Short mmCIF file of N, CA, C and O and ligand atoms in Angstrom, two decimals:
data_model
loop_
_atom_site.label_atom_id
_atom_site.label_comp_id
_atom_site.label_asym_id
_atom_site.label_seq_id
_atom_site.Cartn_x
_atom_site.Cartn_y
_atom_site.Cartn_z
N MET A 1 27.60 -34.13 -52.22
CA MET A 1 26.27 -34.82 -52.45
C MET A 1 26.11 -34.82 -53.76
O MET A 1 27.01 -35.03 -54.27
N THR A 2 25.39 -36.29 -53.98
CA THR A 2 25.17 -36.87 -55.46
C THR A 2 24.28 -35.64 -56.02
O THR A 2 23.61 -34.41 -55.31
N GLU A 3 25.28 -35.83 -57.42
CA GLU A 3 24.69 -35.06 -58.71
C GLU A 3 23.34 -34.87 -58.40
O GLU A 3 22.78 -36.16 -58.63
N PRO A 4 22.91 -34.24 -58.32
CA PRO A 4 20.91 -34.31 -58.79
C PRO A 4 21.01 -34.20 -59.52
O PRO A 4 20.83 -34.71 -60.76
N ARG A 5 19.38 -35.20 -60.25
CA ARG A 5 18.90 -36.35 -61.12
C ARG A 5 18.05 -35.41 -62.50
O ARG A 5 18.11 -34.33 -61.39
N PRO A 6 18.76 -35.32 -64.07
CA PRO A 6 18.11 -34.10 -64.71
C PRO A 6 16.40 -34.35 -64.41
O PRO A 6 16.29 -35.08 -64.19
N PRO A 7 15.82 -32.90 -65.10
CA PRO A 7 14.95 -33.29 -64.56
C PRO A 7 13.82 -34.15 -65.52
O PRO A 7 14.62 -34.61 -66.95
N ALA A 8 13.03 -34.71 -65.44
CA ALA A 8 12.04 -36.55 -66.33
C ALA A 8 10.55 -35.62 -66.34
O ALA A 8 9.25 -35.70 -65.70
N ARG A 9 10.17 -35.90 -67.37
CA ARG A 9 8.71 -35.52 -68.45
C ARG A 9 8.16 -35.92 -68.80
O ARG A 9 9.25 -36.67 -70.03
N PHE A 10 7.16 -36.75 -67.93
CA PHE A 10 6.10 -37.11 -69.13
C PHE A 10 4.96 -37.19 -69.19
O PHE A 10 4.89 -36.24 -68.41
N ALA A 11 4.43 -37.97 -70.49
CA ALA A 11 3.40 -37.77 -71.08
C ALA A 11 2.02 -38.47 -69.86
O ALA A 11 2.04 -39.45 -69.56
N ILE A 12 0.78 -37.76 -69.67
CA ILE A 12 -0.37 -38.22 -69.21
C ILE A 12 -0.93 -38.72 -69.88
O ILE A 12 -1.76 -37.72 -70.69
N GLY A 13 -1.93 -39.79 -70.04
CA GLY A 13 -2.85 -40.27 -71.26
C GLY A 13 -3.61 -41.60 -71.04
O GLY A 13 -5.06 -41.40 -71.33
N ASN A 14 -2.85 -42.22 -70.31
CA ASN A 14 -3.44 -43.33 -70.14
C ASN A 14 -2.87 -44.14 -68.82
O ASN A 14 -2.30 -43.49 -68.01
N SER A 15 -3.89 -44.77 -68.70
CA SER A 15 -3.57 -45.28 -66.83
C SER A 15 -1.82 -45.98 -66.61
O SER A 15 -1.50 -45.97 -65.45
N SER A 16 -1.45 -45.95 -67.69
CA SER A 16 -0.23 -46.76 -67.80
C SER A 16 0.65 -45.34 -67.36
O SER A 16 2.26 -46.06 -66.58
N ASP A 17 0.26 -44.60 -68.28
CA ASP A 17 1.07 -43.19 -67.68
C ASP A 17 1.29 -42.88 -66.52
O ASP A 17 1.74 -42.50 -65.15
N ILE A 18 -0.24 -43.12 -65.80
CA ILE A 18 -0.31 -43.24 -64.51
C ILE A 18 1.39 -44.18 -63.66
O ILE A 18 2.03 -43.54 -62.37
N VAL A 19 1.22 -45.32 -64.07
CA VAL A 19 2.51 -46.17 -63.05
C VAL A 19 3.55 -45.61 -63.63
O VAL A 19 4.28 -45.11 -62.58
N THR A 20 3.69 -45.07 -64.50
CA THR A 20 5.18 -44.93 -64.55
C THR A 20 5.38 -43.45 -64.41
O THR A 20 6.56 -43.44 -63.40
N ALA A 21 4.26 -42.45 -63.91
CA ALA A 21 4.52 -41.25 -63.17
C ALA A 21 4.78 -41.38 -62.22
O ALA A 21 5.75 -40.97 -60.66
N ARG A 22 4.12 -42.40 -61.30
CA ARG A 22 4.01 -42.95 -59.68
C ARG A 22 4.70 -44.08 -59.50
O ARG A 22 5.84 -43.71 -58.66
N GLN A 23 5.80 -44.50 -60.21
CA GLN A 23 7.43 -44.73 -59.86
C GLN A 23 8.37 -44.86 -59.55
O GLN A 23 9.29 -44.55 -59.40
N ALA A 24 8.52 -43.92 -60.98
CA ALA A 24 10.28 -43.09 -61.41
C ALA A 24 9.23 -41.62 -60.20
O ALA A 24 10.89 -41.47 -59.74
N ALA A 25 8.29 -41.57 -59.29
CA ALA A 25 8.32 -40.89 -57.69
C ALA A 25 8.93 -41.30 -56.84
O ALA A 25 10.05 -40.51 -56.46
N ARG A 26 8.86 -42.28 -56.82
CA ARG A 26 8.14 -43.91 -56.20
C ARG A 26 10.86 -43.22 -56.15
O ARG A 26 11.23 -43.84 -55.14
N ALA A 27 11.59 -44.23 -57.40
CA ALA A 27 12.42 -44.24 -57.43
C ALA A 27 12.81 -42.42 -56.88
O ALA A 27 14.07 -43.11 -56.54
N LEU A 28 12.50 -41.78 -57.27
CA LEU A 28 14.17 -40.55 -57.09
C LEU A 28 13.69 -40.29 -55.71
O LEU A 28 14.33 -40.16 -54.87
N SER A 29 12.72 -40.61 -54.66
CA SER A 29 12.48 -40.80 -53.16
C SER A 29 13.32 -41.04 -53.12
O SER A 29 13.92 -41.82 -51.82
N ALA A 30 13.46 -42.74 -53.19
CA ALA A 30 14.31 -43.09 -52.88
C ALA A 30 15.32 -43.55 -52.97
O ALA A 30 16.43 -43.85 -52.43
N HIS A 31 16.25 -43.08 -54.44
CA HIS A 31 17.39 -42.37 -54.26
C HIS A 31 18.06 -41.18 -54.07
O HIS A 31 18.65 -41.63 -53.24
N LEU A 32 16.72 -40.42 -53.20
CA LEU A 32 17.24 -39.63 -52.62
C LEU A 32 17.16 -39.08 -50.79
O LEU A 32 17.92 -38.47 -49.74
N GLY A 33 17.13 -41.16 -50.30
CA GLY A 33 16.74 -41.30 -49.31
C GLY A 33 16.10 -41.23 -48.49
O GLY A 33 15.50 -41.18 -46.51
N PHE A 34 14.81 -40.82 -48.94
CA PHE A 34 13.11 -40.64 -48.05
C PHE A 34 13.19 -41.67 -48.49
O PHE A 34 13.89 -42.60 -48.40
N GLY A 35 12.20 -42.11 -46.65
CA GLY A 35 12.54 -43.54 -46.09
C GLY A 35 10.89 -43.89 -46.88
O GLY A 35 9.95 -43.60 -48.24
N LYS A 36 10.33 -44.95 -46.68
CA LYS A 36 9.86 -46.03 -47.13
C LYS A 36 8.11 -45.25 -46.90
O LYS A 36 6.87 -45.01 -48.22
N ALA A 37 8.13 -44.68 -46.46
CA ALA A 37 6.37 -44.31 -45.73
C ALA A 37 6.31 -43.22 -47.30
O ALA A 37 5.35 -42.46 -47.65
N HIS A 38 7.25 -42.30 -46.58
CA HIS A 38 7.06 -41.14 -47.72
C HIS A 38 7.09 -41.06 -49.43
O HIS A 38 6.34 -40.62 -50.34
N GLN A 39 7.87 -42.00 -49.30
CA GLN A 39 8.07 -42.07 -50.65
C GLN A 39 6.37 -42.75 -51.77
O GLN A 39 5.83 -42.76 -52.94
N THR A 40 6.08 -43.62 -50.55
CA THR A 40 4.92 -44.61 -50.63
C THR A 40 3.61 -42.84 -50.52
O THR A 40 2.08 -42.91 -51.25
N ARG A 41 4.28 -41.56 -49.70
CA ARG A 41 2.93 -40.55 -49.54
C ARG A 41 2.67 -39.54 -50.47
O ARG A 41 1.95 -39.42 -52.03
N LEU A 42 4.04 -40.08 -51.03
CA LEU A 42 4.30 -38.31 -52.32
C LEU A 42 3.86 -39.68 -53.80
O LEU A 42 3.53 -39.27 -55.02
N ALA A 43 3.94 -41.22 -54.15
CA ALA A 43 3.78 -41.52 -55.52
C ALA A 43 2.26 -41.32 -55.21
O ALA A 43 1.32 -41.81 -56.74
N THR A 44 1.26 -41.73 -53.98
CA THR A 44 -0.58 -41.32 -54.39
C THR A 44 -0.48 -39.84 -54.66
O THR A 44 -1.29 -40.14 -54.91
N ALA A 45 0.04 -39.05 -54.18
CA ALA A 45 0.06 -37.79 -54.02
C ALA A 45 -0.20 -37.52 -55.80
O ALA A 45 -0.96 -37.35 -57.10
N VAL A 46 1.52 -38.06 -55.80
CA VAL A 46 1.56 -38.48 -58.15
C VAL A 46 0.13 -39.19 -58.48
O VAL A 46 -0.95 -38.45 -59.66
N SER A 47 -0.06 -40.25 -58.16
CA SER A 47 -1.43 -41.05 -58.37
C SER A 47 -2.14 -40.71 -58.66
O SER A 47 -3.39 -39.89 -59.25
N GLU A 48 -3.09 -39.63 -57.50
CA GLU A 48 -4.67 -38.79 -57.58
C GLU A 48 -4.16 -37.78 -58.69
O GLU A 48 -5.21 -38.03 -59.23
N LEU A 49 -3.49 -36.84 -59.00
CA LEU A 49 -3.42 -36.19 -59.51
C LEU A 49 -3.30 -36.22 -61.01
O LEU A 49 -3.59 -35.40 -61.90
N THR A 50 -2.57 -36.72 -61.65
CA THR A 50 -2.58 -38.10 -62.70
C THR A 50 -3.65 -39.05 -63.45
O THR A 50 -4.21 -38.40 -64.05
N ARG A 51 -4.60 -39.22 -62.32
CA ARG A 51 -5.89 -39.56 -62.39
C ARG A 51 -6.38 -38.51 -62.92
O ARG A 51 -7.33 -38.70 -64.00
N ASN A 52 -6.66 -37.64 -62.17
CA ASN A 52 -7.47 -36.27 -62.09
C ASN A 52 -7.24 -35.70 -63.39
O ASN A 52 -8.40 -34.88 -64.09
N VAL A 53 -5.84 -35.68 -64.02
CA VAL A 53 -5.61 -35.18 -65.44
C VAL A 53 -6.41 -36.29 -66.12
O VAL A 53 -7.15 -35.25 -67.80
N ILE A 54 -5.92 -37.72 -66.18
CA ILE A 54 -6.27 -38.17 -67.57
C ILE A 54 -8.25 -37.85 -67.03
O ILE A 54 -8.45 -37.94 -68.42
N GLN A 55 -8.85 -37.72 -65.89
CA GLN A 55 -10.22 -38.25 -65.52
C GLN A 55 -11.04 -36.99 -66.64
O GLN A 55 -12.15 -36.53 -66.78
N TYR A 56 -10.10 -35.53 -66.24
CA TYR A 56 -11.66 -34.63 -66.49
C TYR A 56 -10.43 -33.29 -67.64
O TYR A 56 -11.11 -32.45 -68.08
N ALA A 57 -9.12 -34.04 -67.46
CA ALA A 57 -8.48 -33.06 -69.27
C ALA A 57 -8.65 -34.16 -70.02
O ALA A 57 -7.83 -33.33 -71.11
N GLY A 58 -8.77 -34.93 -69.95
CA GLY A 58 -8.00 -35.93 -70.41
C GLY A 58 -6.93 -36.72 -71.24
O GLY A 58 -6.32 -37.92 -71.55
N GLU A 59 -6.19 -35.71 -70.92
CA GLU A 59 -4.24 -35.75 -71.12
C GLU A 59 -3.00 -34.22 -70.27
O GLU A 59 -4.28 -33.79 -70.26
N GLY A 60 -2.64 -34.64 -70.51
CA GLY A 60 -1.46 -33.18 -69.36
C GLY A 60 -0.67 -33.65 -69.42
O GLY A 60 0.55 -34.67 -70.24
N SER A 61 0.60 -33.25 -68.73
CA SER A 61 2.06 -33.72 -68.21
C SER A 61 2.41 -33.74 -66.80
O SER A 61 1.90 -33.63 -65.86
N CYS A 62 3.96 -34.73 -66.25
CA CYS A 62 3.88 -35.01 -64.88
C CYS A 62 5.34 -34.43 -65.49
O CYS A 62 6.22 -35.16 -65.89
N LEU A 63 5.91 -33.27 -64.66
CA LEU A 63 7.51 -33.40 -64.42
C LEU A 63 7.66 -33.71 -63.28
O LEU A 63 7.31 -32.32 -62.34
N ILE A 64 9.18 -34.08 -63.52
CA ILE A 64 9.93 -35.01 -61.64
C ILE A 64 10.43 -34.08 -61.58
O ILE A 64 12.17 -33.84 -62.91
N GLU A 65 11.52 -33.10 -60.53
CA GLU A 65 12.72 -32.44 -60.91
C GLU A 65 13.41 -32.15 -58.86
O GLU A 65 12.42 -32.64 -58.28
N ASP A 66 14.79 -32.93 -59.45
CA ASP A 66 15.26 -32.71 -57.88
C ASP A 66 15.88 -31.37 -57.88
O ASP A 66 16.92 -31.51 -58.68
N LEU A 67 15.56 -31.03 -57.63
CA LEU A 67 15.66 -29.11 -56.89
C LEU A 67 16.83 -29.38 -55.56
O LEU A 67 17.12 -28.61 -54.80
N SER A 68 17.44 -31.04 -54.91
CA SER A 68 18.23 -30.74 -53.80
C SER A 68 19.65 -29.54 -53.67
O SER A 68 20.02 -29.67 -54.82
N ASP A 69 19.52 -29.68 -52.71
CA ASP A 69 21.16 -28.77 -52.56
C ASP A 69 22.45 -29.02 -51.29
O ASP A 69 21.78 -30.36 -50.55
N ASP A 70 23.26 -28.47 -50.87
CA ASP A 70 23.75 -29.33 -49.65
C ASP A 70 23.66 -29.70 -48.34
O ASP A 70 22.39 -30.09 -46.74
N GLN A 71 21.91 -28.13 -48.05
CA GLN A 71 20.54 -28.86 -46.81
C GLN A 71 19.23 -29.45 -47.11
O GLN A 71 19.35 -29.58 -46.28
N GLU A 72 18.93 -29.47 -47.89
CA GLU A 72 17.70 -30.56 -47.61
C GLU A 72 18.20 -30.90 -49.45
O GLU A 72 18.24 -30.70 -50.78
N ARG A 73 17.30 -32.69 -49.34
CA ARG A 73 16.36 -32.64 -50.90
C ARG A 73 15.46 -32.78 -51.00
O ARG A 73 14.44 -32.96 -50.36
N VAL A 74 14.78 -32.31 -51.61
CA VAL A 74 13.01 -32.30 -51.72
C VAL A 74 13.24 -32.17 -53.73
O VAL A 74 14.13 -32.35 -54.91
N ILE A 75 11.67 -32.68 -54.02
CA ILE A 75 11.86 -33.52 -54.23
C ILE A 75 10.36 -32.33 -55.28
O ILE A 75 9.38 -32.20 -54.01
N ARG A 76 10.43 -31.90 -56.21
CA ARG A 76 9.23 -31.24 -57.39
C ARG A 76 8.92 -32.06 -58.24
O ARG A 76 9.34 -31.88 -59.14
N ILE A 77 7.00 -31.83 -57.77
CA ILE A 77 6.30 -32.46 -59.23
C ILE A 77 5.60 -31.49 -59.76
O ILE A 77 4.37 -30.99 -58.66
N SER A 78 4.97 -31.35 -61.20
CA SER A 78 4.56 -30.61 -61.17
C SER A 78 3.41 -30.75 -62.39
O SER A 78 3.93 -32.07 -63.42
N ILE A 79 2.44 -30.86 -62.10
CA ILE A 79 1.45 -31.77 -62.81
C ILE A 79 0.17 -31.09 -63.83
O ILE A 79 0.08 -30.16 -62.61
N GLU A 80 -0.47 -30.95 -64.73
CA GLU A 80 -0.28 -29.84 -65.41
C GLU A 80 -1.32 -30.22 -66.72
O GLU A 80 -0.39 -30.82 -67.58
N ASP A 81 -2.65 -30.00 -67.11
CA ASP A 81 -3.23 -30.11 -68.33
C ASP A 81 -4.33 -28.64 -68.82
O ASP A 81 -3.59 -28.03 -68.09
N HIS A 82 -4.30 -29.01 -70.08
CA HIS A 82 -4.88 -27.81 -71.21
C HIS A 82 -6.16 -27.77 -71.31
O HIS A 82 -6.93 -27.39 -71.87
N GLY A 83 -6.35 -28.90 -70.27
CA GLY A 83 -8.75 -29.49 -69.95
C GLY A 83 -9.31 -27.83 -69.34
O GLY A 83 -8.78 -26.68 -69.64
N PRO A 84 -10.62 -28.14 -68.96
CA PRO A 84 -11.60 -26.96 -68.79
C PRO A 84 -11.75 -25.70 -67.39
O PRO A 84 -11.70 -24.96 -67.10
N GLY A 85 -10.69 -26.63 -66.69
CA GLY A 85 -9.76 -26.40 -65.14
C GLY A 85 -11.13 -26.70 -64.02
O GLY A 85 -12.70 -27.40 -64.54
N ILE A 86 -10.45 -26.48 -63.46
CA ILE A 86 -11.54 -26.66 -61.85
C ILE A 86 -12.87 -25.57 -61.68
O ILE A 86 -12.21 -24.52 -60.91
N PRO A 87 -13.06 -25.99 -62.04
CA PRO A 87 -14.91 -24.70 -61.71
C PRO A 87 -15.13 -23.57 -60.38
O PRO A 87 -14.75 -22.63 -60.01
N ASN A 88 -13.95 -24.80 -59.39
CA ASN A 88 -14.76 -23.71 -58.29
C ASN A 88 -14.31 -24.83 -57.10
O ASN A 88 -14.21 -25.82 -56.74
N LEU A 89 -12.95 -23.72 -56.78
CA LEU A 89 -11.25 -24.62 -56.30
C LEU A 89 -11.61 -24.55 -55.77
O LEU A 89 -10.65 -26.06 -54.16
N PRO A 90 -12.01 -23.72 -53.97
CA PRO A 90 -12.28 -23.80 -53.20
C PRO A 90 -12.55 -24.44 -52.68
O PRO A 90 -12.56 -25.37 -51.59
N LEU A 91 -13.78 -25.01 -52.56
CA LEU A 91 -14.77 -26.26 -52.90
C LEU A 91 -14.40 -27.67 -53.48
O LEU A 91 -14.30 -28.98 -52.91
N ALA A 92 -13.16 -27.44 -54.55
CA ALA A 92 -12.85 -28.65 -55.45
C ALA A 92 -12.01 -29.14 -54.01
O ALA A 92 -11.67 -30.74 -53.62
N MET A 93 -10.67 -28.79 -53.09
CA MET A 93 -10.14 -27.94 -52.50
C MET A 93 -11.10 -29.33 -50.73
O MET A 93 -10.21 -29.38 -49.98
N GLU A 94 -11.78 -29.65 -51.13
CA GLU A 94 -12.78 -29.85 -49.80
C GLU A 94 -12.81 -31.61 -49.79
O GLU A 94 -13.06 -31.96 -50.71
N ASP A 95 -12.72 -31.81 -48.63
CA ASP A 95 -13.24 -33.69 -48.65
C ASP A 95 -14.24 -33.59 -49.01
O ASP A 95 -15.38 -32.77 -48.74
N GLY A 96 -14.86 -35.17 -49.77
CA GLY A 96 -15.71 -35.24 -50.87
C GLY A 96 -16.17 -34.13 -51.36
O GLY A 96 -17.70 -35.04 -51.77
N PHE A 97 -16.08 -33.52 -52.19
CA PHE A 97 -16.17 -33.46 -53.02
C PHE A 97 -16.60 -32.81 -54.55
O PHE A 97 -15.15 -32.97 -54.98
N SER A 98 -16.67 -34.00 -55.64
CA SER A 98 -16.85 -34.17 -56.74
C SER A 98 -17.83 -34.54 -57.57
O SER A 98 -19.11 -34.17 -57.10
N THR A 99 -17.16 -33.77 -59.25
CA THR A 99 -18.37 -33.72 -60.30
C THR A 99 -18.78 -34.97 -60.36
O THR A 99 -19.24 -35.00 -61.68
N SER A 100 -17.46 -35.69 -60.32
CA SER A 100 -18.17 -36.58 -61.15
C SER A 100 -18.57 -38.78 -60.68
O SER A 100 -18.58 -39.74 -60.70
N GLY A 101 -19.05 -37.99 -58.32
CA GLY A 101 -18.98 -39.23 -58.59
C GLY A 101 -18.48 -40.27 -57.47
O GLY A 101 -18.59 -40.80 -56.40
N GLY A 102 -17.59 -39.59 -57.53
CA GLY A 102 -16.65 -40.29 -56.79
C GLY A 102 -16.26 -39.66 -55.64
O GLY A 102 -17.37 -39.03 -54.99
N LEU A 103 -15.36 -40.28 -54.53
CA LEU A 103 -15.03 -39.57 -52.86
C LEU A 103 -14.68 -38.40 -52.95
O LEU A 103 -14.31 -38.08 -51.67
N GLY A 104 -14.41 -37.76 -53.88
CA GLY A 104 -14.47 -36.40 -53.47
C GLY A 104 -12.66 -36.49 -52.72
O GLY A 104 -12.26 -34.63 -51.53
N ALA A 105 -11.43 -37.41 -52.56
CA ALA A 105 -10.55 -37.49 -51.91
C ALA A 105 -8.79 -37.39 -52.46
O ALA A 105 -8.09 -37.18 -51.52
N GLY A 106 -8.86 -36.52 -54.18
CA GLY A 106 -7.76 -36.92 -54.46
C GLY A 106 -7.43 -35.35 -54.34
O GLY A 106 -6.15 -35.62 -53.71
N LEU A 107 -7.68 -34.37 -54.24
CA LEU A 107 -7.10 -33.32 -54.34
C LEU A 107 -6.49 -33.32 -52.90
O LEU A 107 -5.77 -32.59 -52.25
N PRO A 108 -8.28 -32.89 -52.22
CA PRO A 108 -7.26 -32.91 -50.22
C PRO A 108 -6.33 -33.96 -49.91
O PRO A 108 -5.65 -33.54 -48.63
N GLY A 109 -6.20 -34.94 -50.79
CA GLY A 109 -5.66 -36.17 -49.36
C GLY A 109 -4.69 -36.13 -50.82
O GLY A 109 -2.98 -36.09 -49.67
N ALA A 110 -4.14 -35.12 -51.43
CA ALA A 110 -2.82 -35.10 -51.57
C ALA A 110 -1.91 -34.24 -51.27
O ALA A 110 -1.40 -33.80 -51.37
N ARG A 111 -3.00 -33.25 -51.20
CA ARG A 111 -2.15 -32.17 -50.50
C ARG A 111 -1.95 -32.38 -48.86
O ARG A 111 -1.10 -32.44 -48.75
N ARG A 112 -2.64 -33.61 -48.10
CA ARG A 112 -1.98 -33.49 -46.40
C ARG A 112 -0.51 -35.07 -46.91
O ARG A 112 -0.38 -34.65 -46.02
N LEU A 113 -0.69 -35.07 -48.17
CA LEU A 113 0.11 -36.42 -48.22
C LEU A 113 1.87 -35.94 -48.39
O LEU A 113 2.39 -36.47 -47.80
N VAL A 114 2.53 -34.17 -49.30
CA VAL A 114 2.88 -33.95 -49.38
C VAL A 114 3.66 -31.73 -48.35
O VAL A 114 2.57 -32.05 -47.87
N ASP A 115 4.72 -31.81 -48.45
CA ASP A 115 5.07 -30.56 -47.09
C ASP A 115 4.50 -29.69 -48.20
O ASP A 115 4.28 -28.77 -47.72
N ASP A 116 4.75 -29.03 -49.69
CA ASP A 116 4.76 -28.62 -50.43
C ASP A 116 3.30 -28.45 -51.28
O ASP A 116 3.52 -29.70 -51.60
N PHE A 117 2.35 -27.87 -51.12
CA PHE A 117 0.87 -27.62 -52.64
C PHE A 117 0.97 -27.00 -53.07
O PHE A 117 0.48 -26.37 -52.57
N HIS A 118 0.90 -25.86 -54.33
CA HIS A 118 -0.22 -24.63 -55.03
C HIS A 118 -1.18 -25.64 -55.53
O HIS A 118 -0.27 -26.34 -56.28
N VAL A 119 -2.07 -25.08 -56.46
CA VAL A 119 -3.11 -25.35 -57.97
C VAL A 119 -3.24 -24.40 -57.93
O VAL A 119 -3.61 -22.80 -57.44
N SER A 120 -3.22 -23.76 -59.07
CA SER A 120 -3.76 -22.62 -60.09
C SER A 120 -4.48 -23.39 -60.80
O SER A 120 -4.09 -24.22 -60.98
N SER A 121 -5.31 -22.64 -61.80
CA SER A 121 -6.61 -23.68 -62.17
C SER A 121 -7.48 -22.31 -63.51
O SER A 121 -8.27 -22.11 -62.69
N ALA A 122 -7.64 -22.61 -64.14
CA ALA A 122 -7.86 -22.23 -65.56
C ALA A 122 -8.85 -22.57 -66.50
O ALA A 122 -8.37 -23.70 -66.26
N PRO A 123 -9.12 -21.84 -67.23
CA PRO A 123 -9.81 -22.86 -68.30
C PRO A 123 -9.00 -22.94 -69.41
O PRO A 123 -8.14 -21.62 -69.07
N GLY A 124 -8.39 -23.82 -69.66
CA GLY A 124 -7.45 -23.89 -70.71
C GLY A 124 -5.07 -24.73 -69.60
O GLY A 124 -4.26 -25.17 -70.02
N LEU A 125 -5.60 -24.01 -68.23
CA LEU A 125 -4.26 -24.88 -68.04
C LEU A 125 -5.05 -25.09 -66.04
O LEU A 125 -4.85 -24.05 -65.34
N THR A 126 -4.74 -25.89 -65.76
CA THR A 126 -4.59 -26.43 -64.34
C THR A 126 -3.02 -27.22 -63.85
O THR A 126 -2.37 -28.02 -65.70
N ARG A 127 -2.47 -25.88 -62.86
CA ARG A 127 -1.40 -26.30 -62.98
C ARG A 127 -1.10 -27.31 -61.44
O ARG A 127 -1.61 -26.31 -60.24
N VAL A 128 -1.15 -27.61 -60.95
CA VAL A 128 -0.51 -28.54 -59.73
C VAL A 128 0.71 -28.53 -58.72
O VAL A 128 1.04 -29.71 -59.92
N VAL A 129 0.88 -28.54 -58.67
CA VAL A 129 2.74 -28.44 -58.30
C VAL A 129 3.29 -29.01 -56.59
O VAL A 129 2.09 -28.12 -56.08
N ILE A 130 3.52 -30.17 -56.23
CA ILE A 130 3.56 -30.49 -55.35
C ILE A 130 5.34 -30.44 -54.64
O ILE A 130 6.27 -30.75 -55.67
N ALA A 131 5.75 -30.86 -53.13
CA ALA A 131 7.13 -30.62 -53.22
C ALA A 131 7.72 -32.51 -51.88
O ALA A 131 6.08 -31.61 -51.09
N ILE A 132 8.92 -32.42 -51.43
CA ILE A 132 8.93 -33.08 -50.46
C ILE A 132 10.26 -32.55 -49.74
O ILE A 132 10.53 -32.92 -51.08
N ARG A 133 10.38 -32.32 -48.68
CA ARG A 133 11.50 -32.07 -48.65
C ARG A 133 12.31 -32.71 -46.91
O ARG A 133 11.42 -32.39 -45.75
N LYS A 134 13.33 -32.81 -46.55
CA LYS A 134 13.59 -32.99 -46.11
C LYS A 134 14.74 -33.34 -45.88
O LYS A 134 16.16 -32.56 -46.98
N PRO A 135 15.66 -32.56 -44.62
CA PRO A 135 18.16 -32.24 -44.22
C PRO A 135 18.28 -33.06 -44.67
O PRO A 135 18.20 -34.38 -44.81
N ALA A 136 19.53 -32.30 -45.92
CA ALA A 136 20.28 -33.61 -46.30
C ALA A 136 20.61 -34.32 -45.68
O ALA A 136 21.02 -33.80 -44.22
N1 ATP B 1 -7.02 -31.36 -63.42
C1 ATP B 1 -8.69 -30.89 -63.20
N2 ATP B 1 -8.88 -30.66 -64.05
C2 ATP B 1 -10.95 -30.38 -64.38
N3 ATP B 1 -10.46 -30.33 -63.47
C3 ATP B 1 -10.91 -30.86 -62.24
C4 ATP B 1 -9.32 -31.66 -62.31
N4 ATP B 1 -8.86 -32.55 -60.98
C5 ATP B 1 -9.59 -32.49 -59.97
N5 ATP B 1 -11.53 -30.94 -60.82
C6 ATP B 1 -12.63 -31.30 -60.50
O1 ATP B 1 -11.86 -30.15 -58.33
C7 ATP B 1 -12.97 -32.44 -57.87
C8 ATP B 1 -12.09 -33.23 -56.76
O2 ATP B 1 -11.22 -32.78 -57.11
P1 ATP B 1 -10.95 -34.81 -56.28
O3 ATP B 1 -9.79 -35.30 -57.08
O4 ATP B 1 -10.62 -34.78 -55.23
O5 ATP B 1 -12.09 -35.26 -56.37
P2 ATP B 1 -12.40 -36.39 -57.63
O6 ATP B 1 -11.98 -36.81 -58.38
O7 ATP B 1 -13.86 -36.07 -58.16
O8 ATP B 1 -13.22 -38.28 -56.44
P3 ATP B 1 -12.00 -38.88 -56.25
O9 ATP B 1 -10.26 -38.83 -56.81
O10 ATP B 1 -11.85 -39.28 -54.65
O11 ATP B 1 -11.51 -40.33 -56.45
C9 ATP B 1 -13.09 -32.95 -59.72
O12 ATP B 1 -14.69 -34.05 -58.71
C10 ATP B 1 -13.08 -32.68 -60.36
O13 ATP B 1 -14.75 -31.35 -60.36
MG1 MG B 2 -9.47 -37.50 -58.01
#
């Protein structure tokens, strides 16, 4: 198999950082042989989650890792911030819940777009870890 790409960390502070992270996720998924639809799904999830970072925390980071091995192609992306935290996580994961007058589609939509989705949040640290995987 090809050598795994080194991890890449992106600071998230403005809308052009969203584009950069989104494009990096798409490029890695293309490199690893994920189809166009899966590339777009991953890129969209990264967009939504990094947009939340800017909107609710002001800034944060996005770490993109290639965890592929001989059996499986795996991309893991960890998006985190040190903002106020998500006040009610079960509610925030429901379609249509928004504290900002938004659609409330970002978190639940992102969860549906990827294979793995984990979120933890407390004041000072919110972290969403997503992954897509496919057989090698
Ligand atoms: N990083 C975060 N820090 C603090 N709160 C967050 C964060 N991400 C999401 N939330 C909270 O979770 C709610 C739901 O987020 P979600 O992305 O699903 O919807 P939205 O941002 O309100 O609207 P949309 O993304 O559809 O424009 C937000 O309204 C906000 O209260
Ligand atoms: Mg959102």
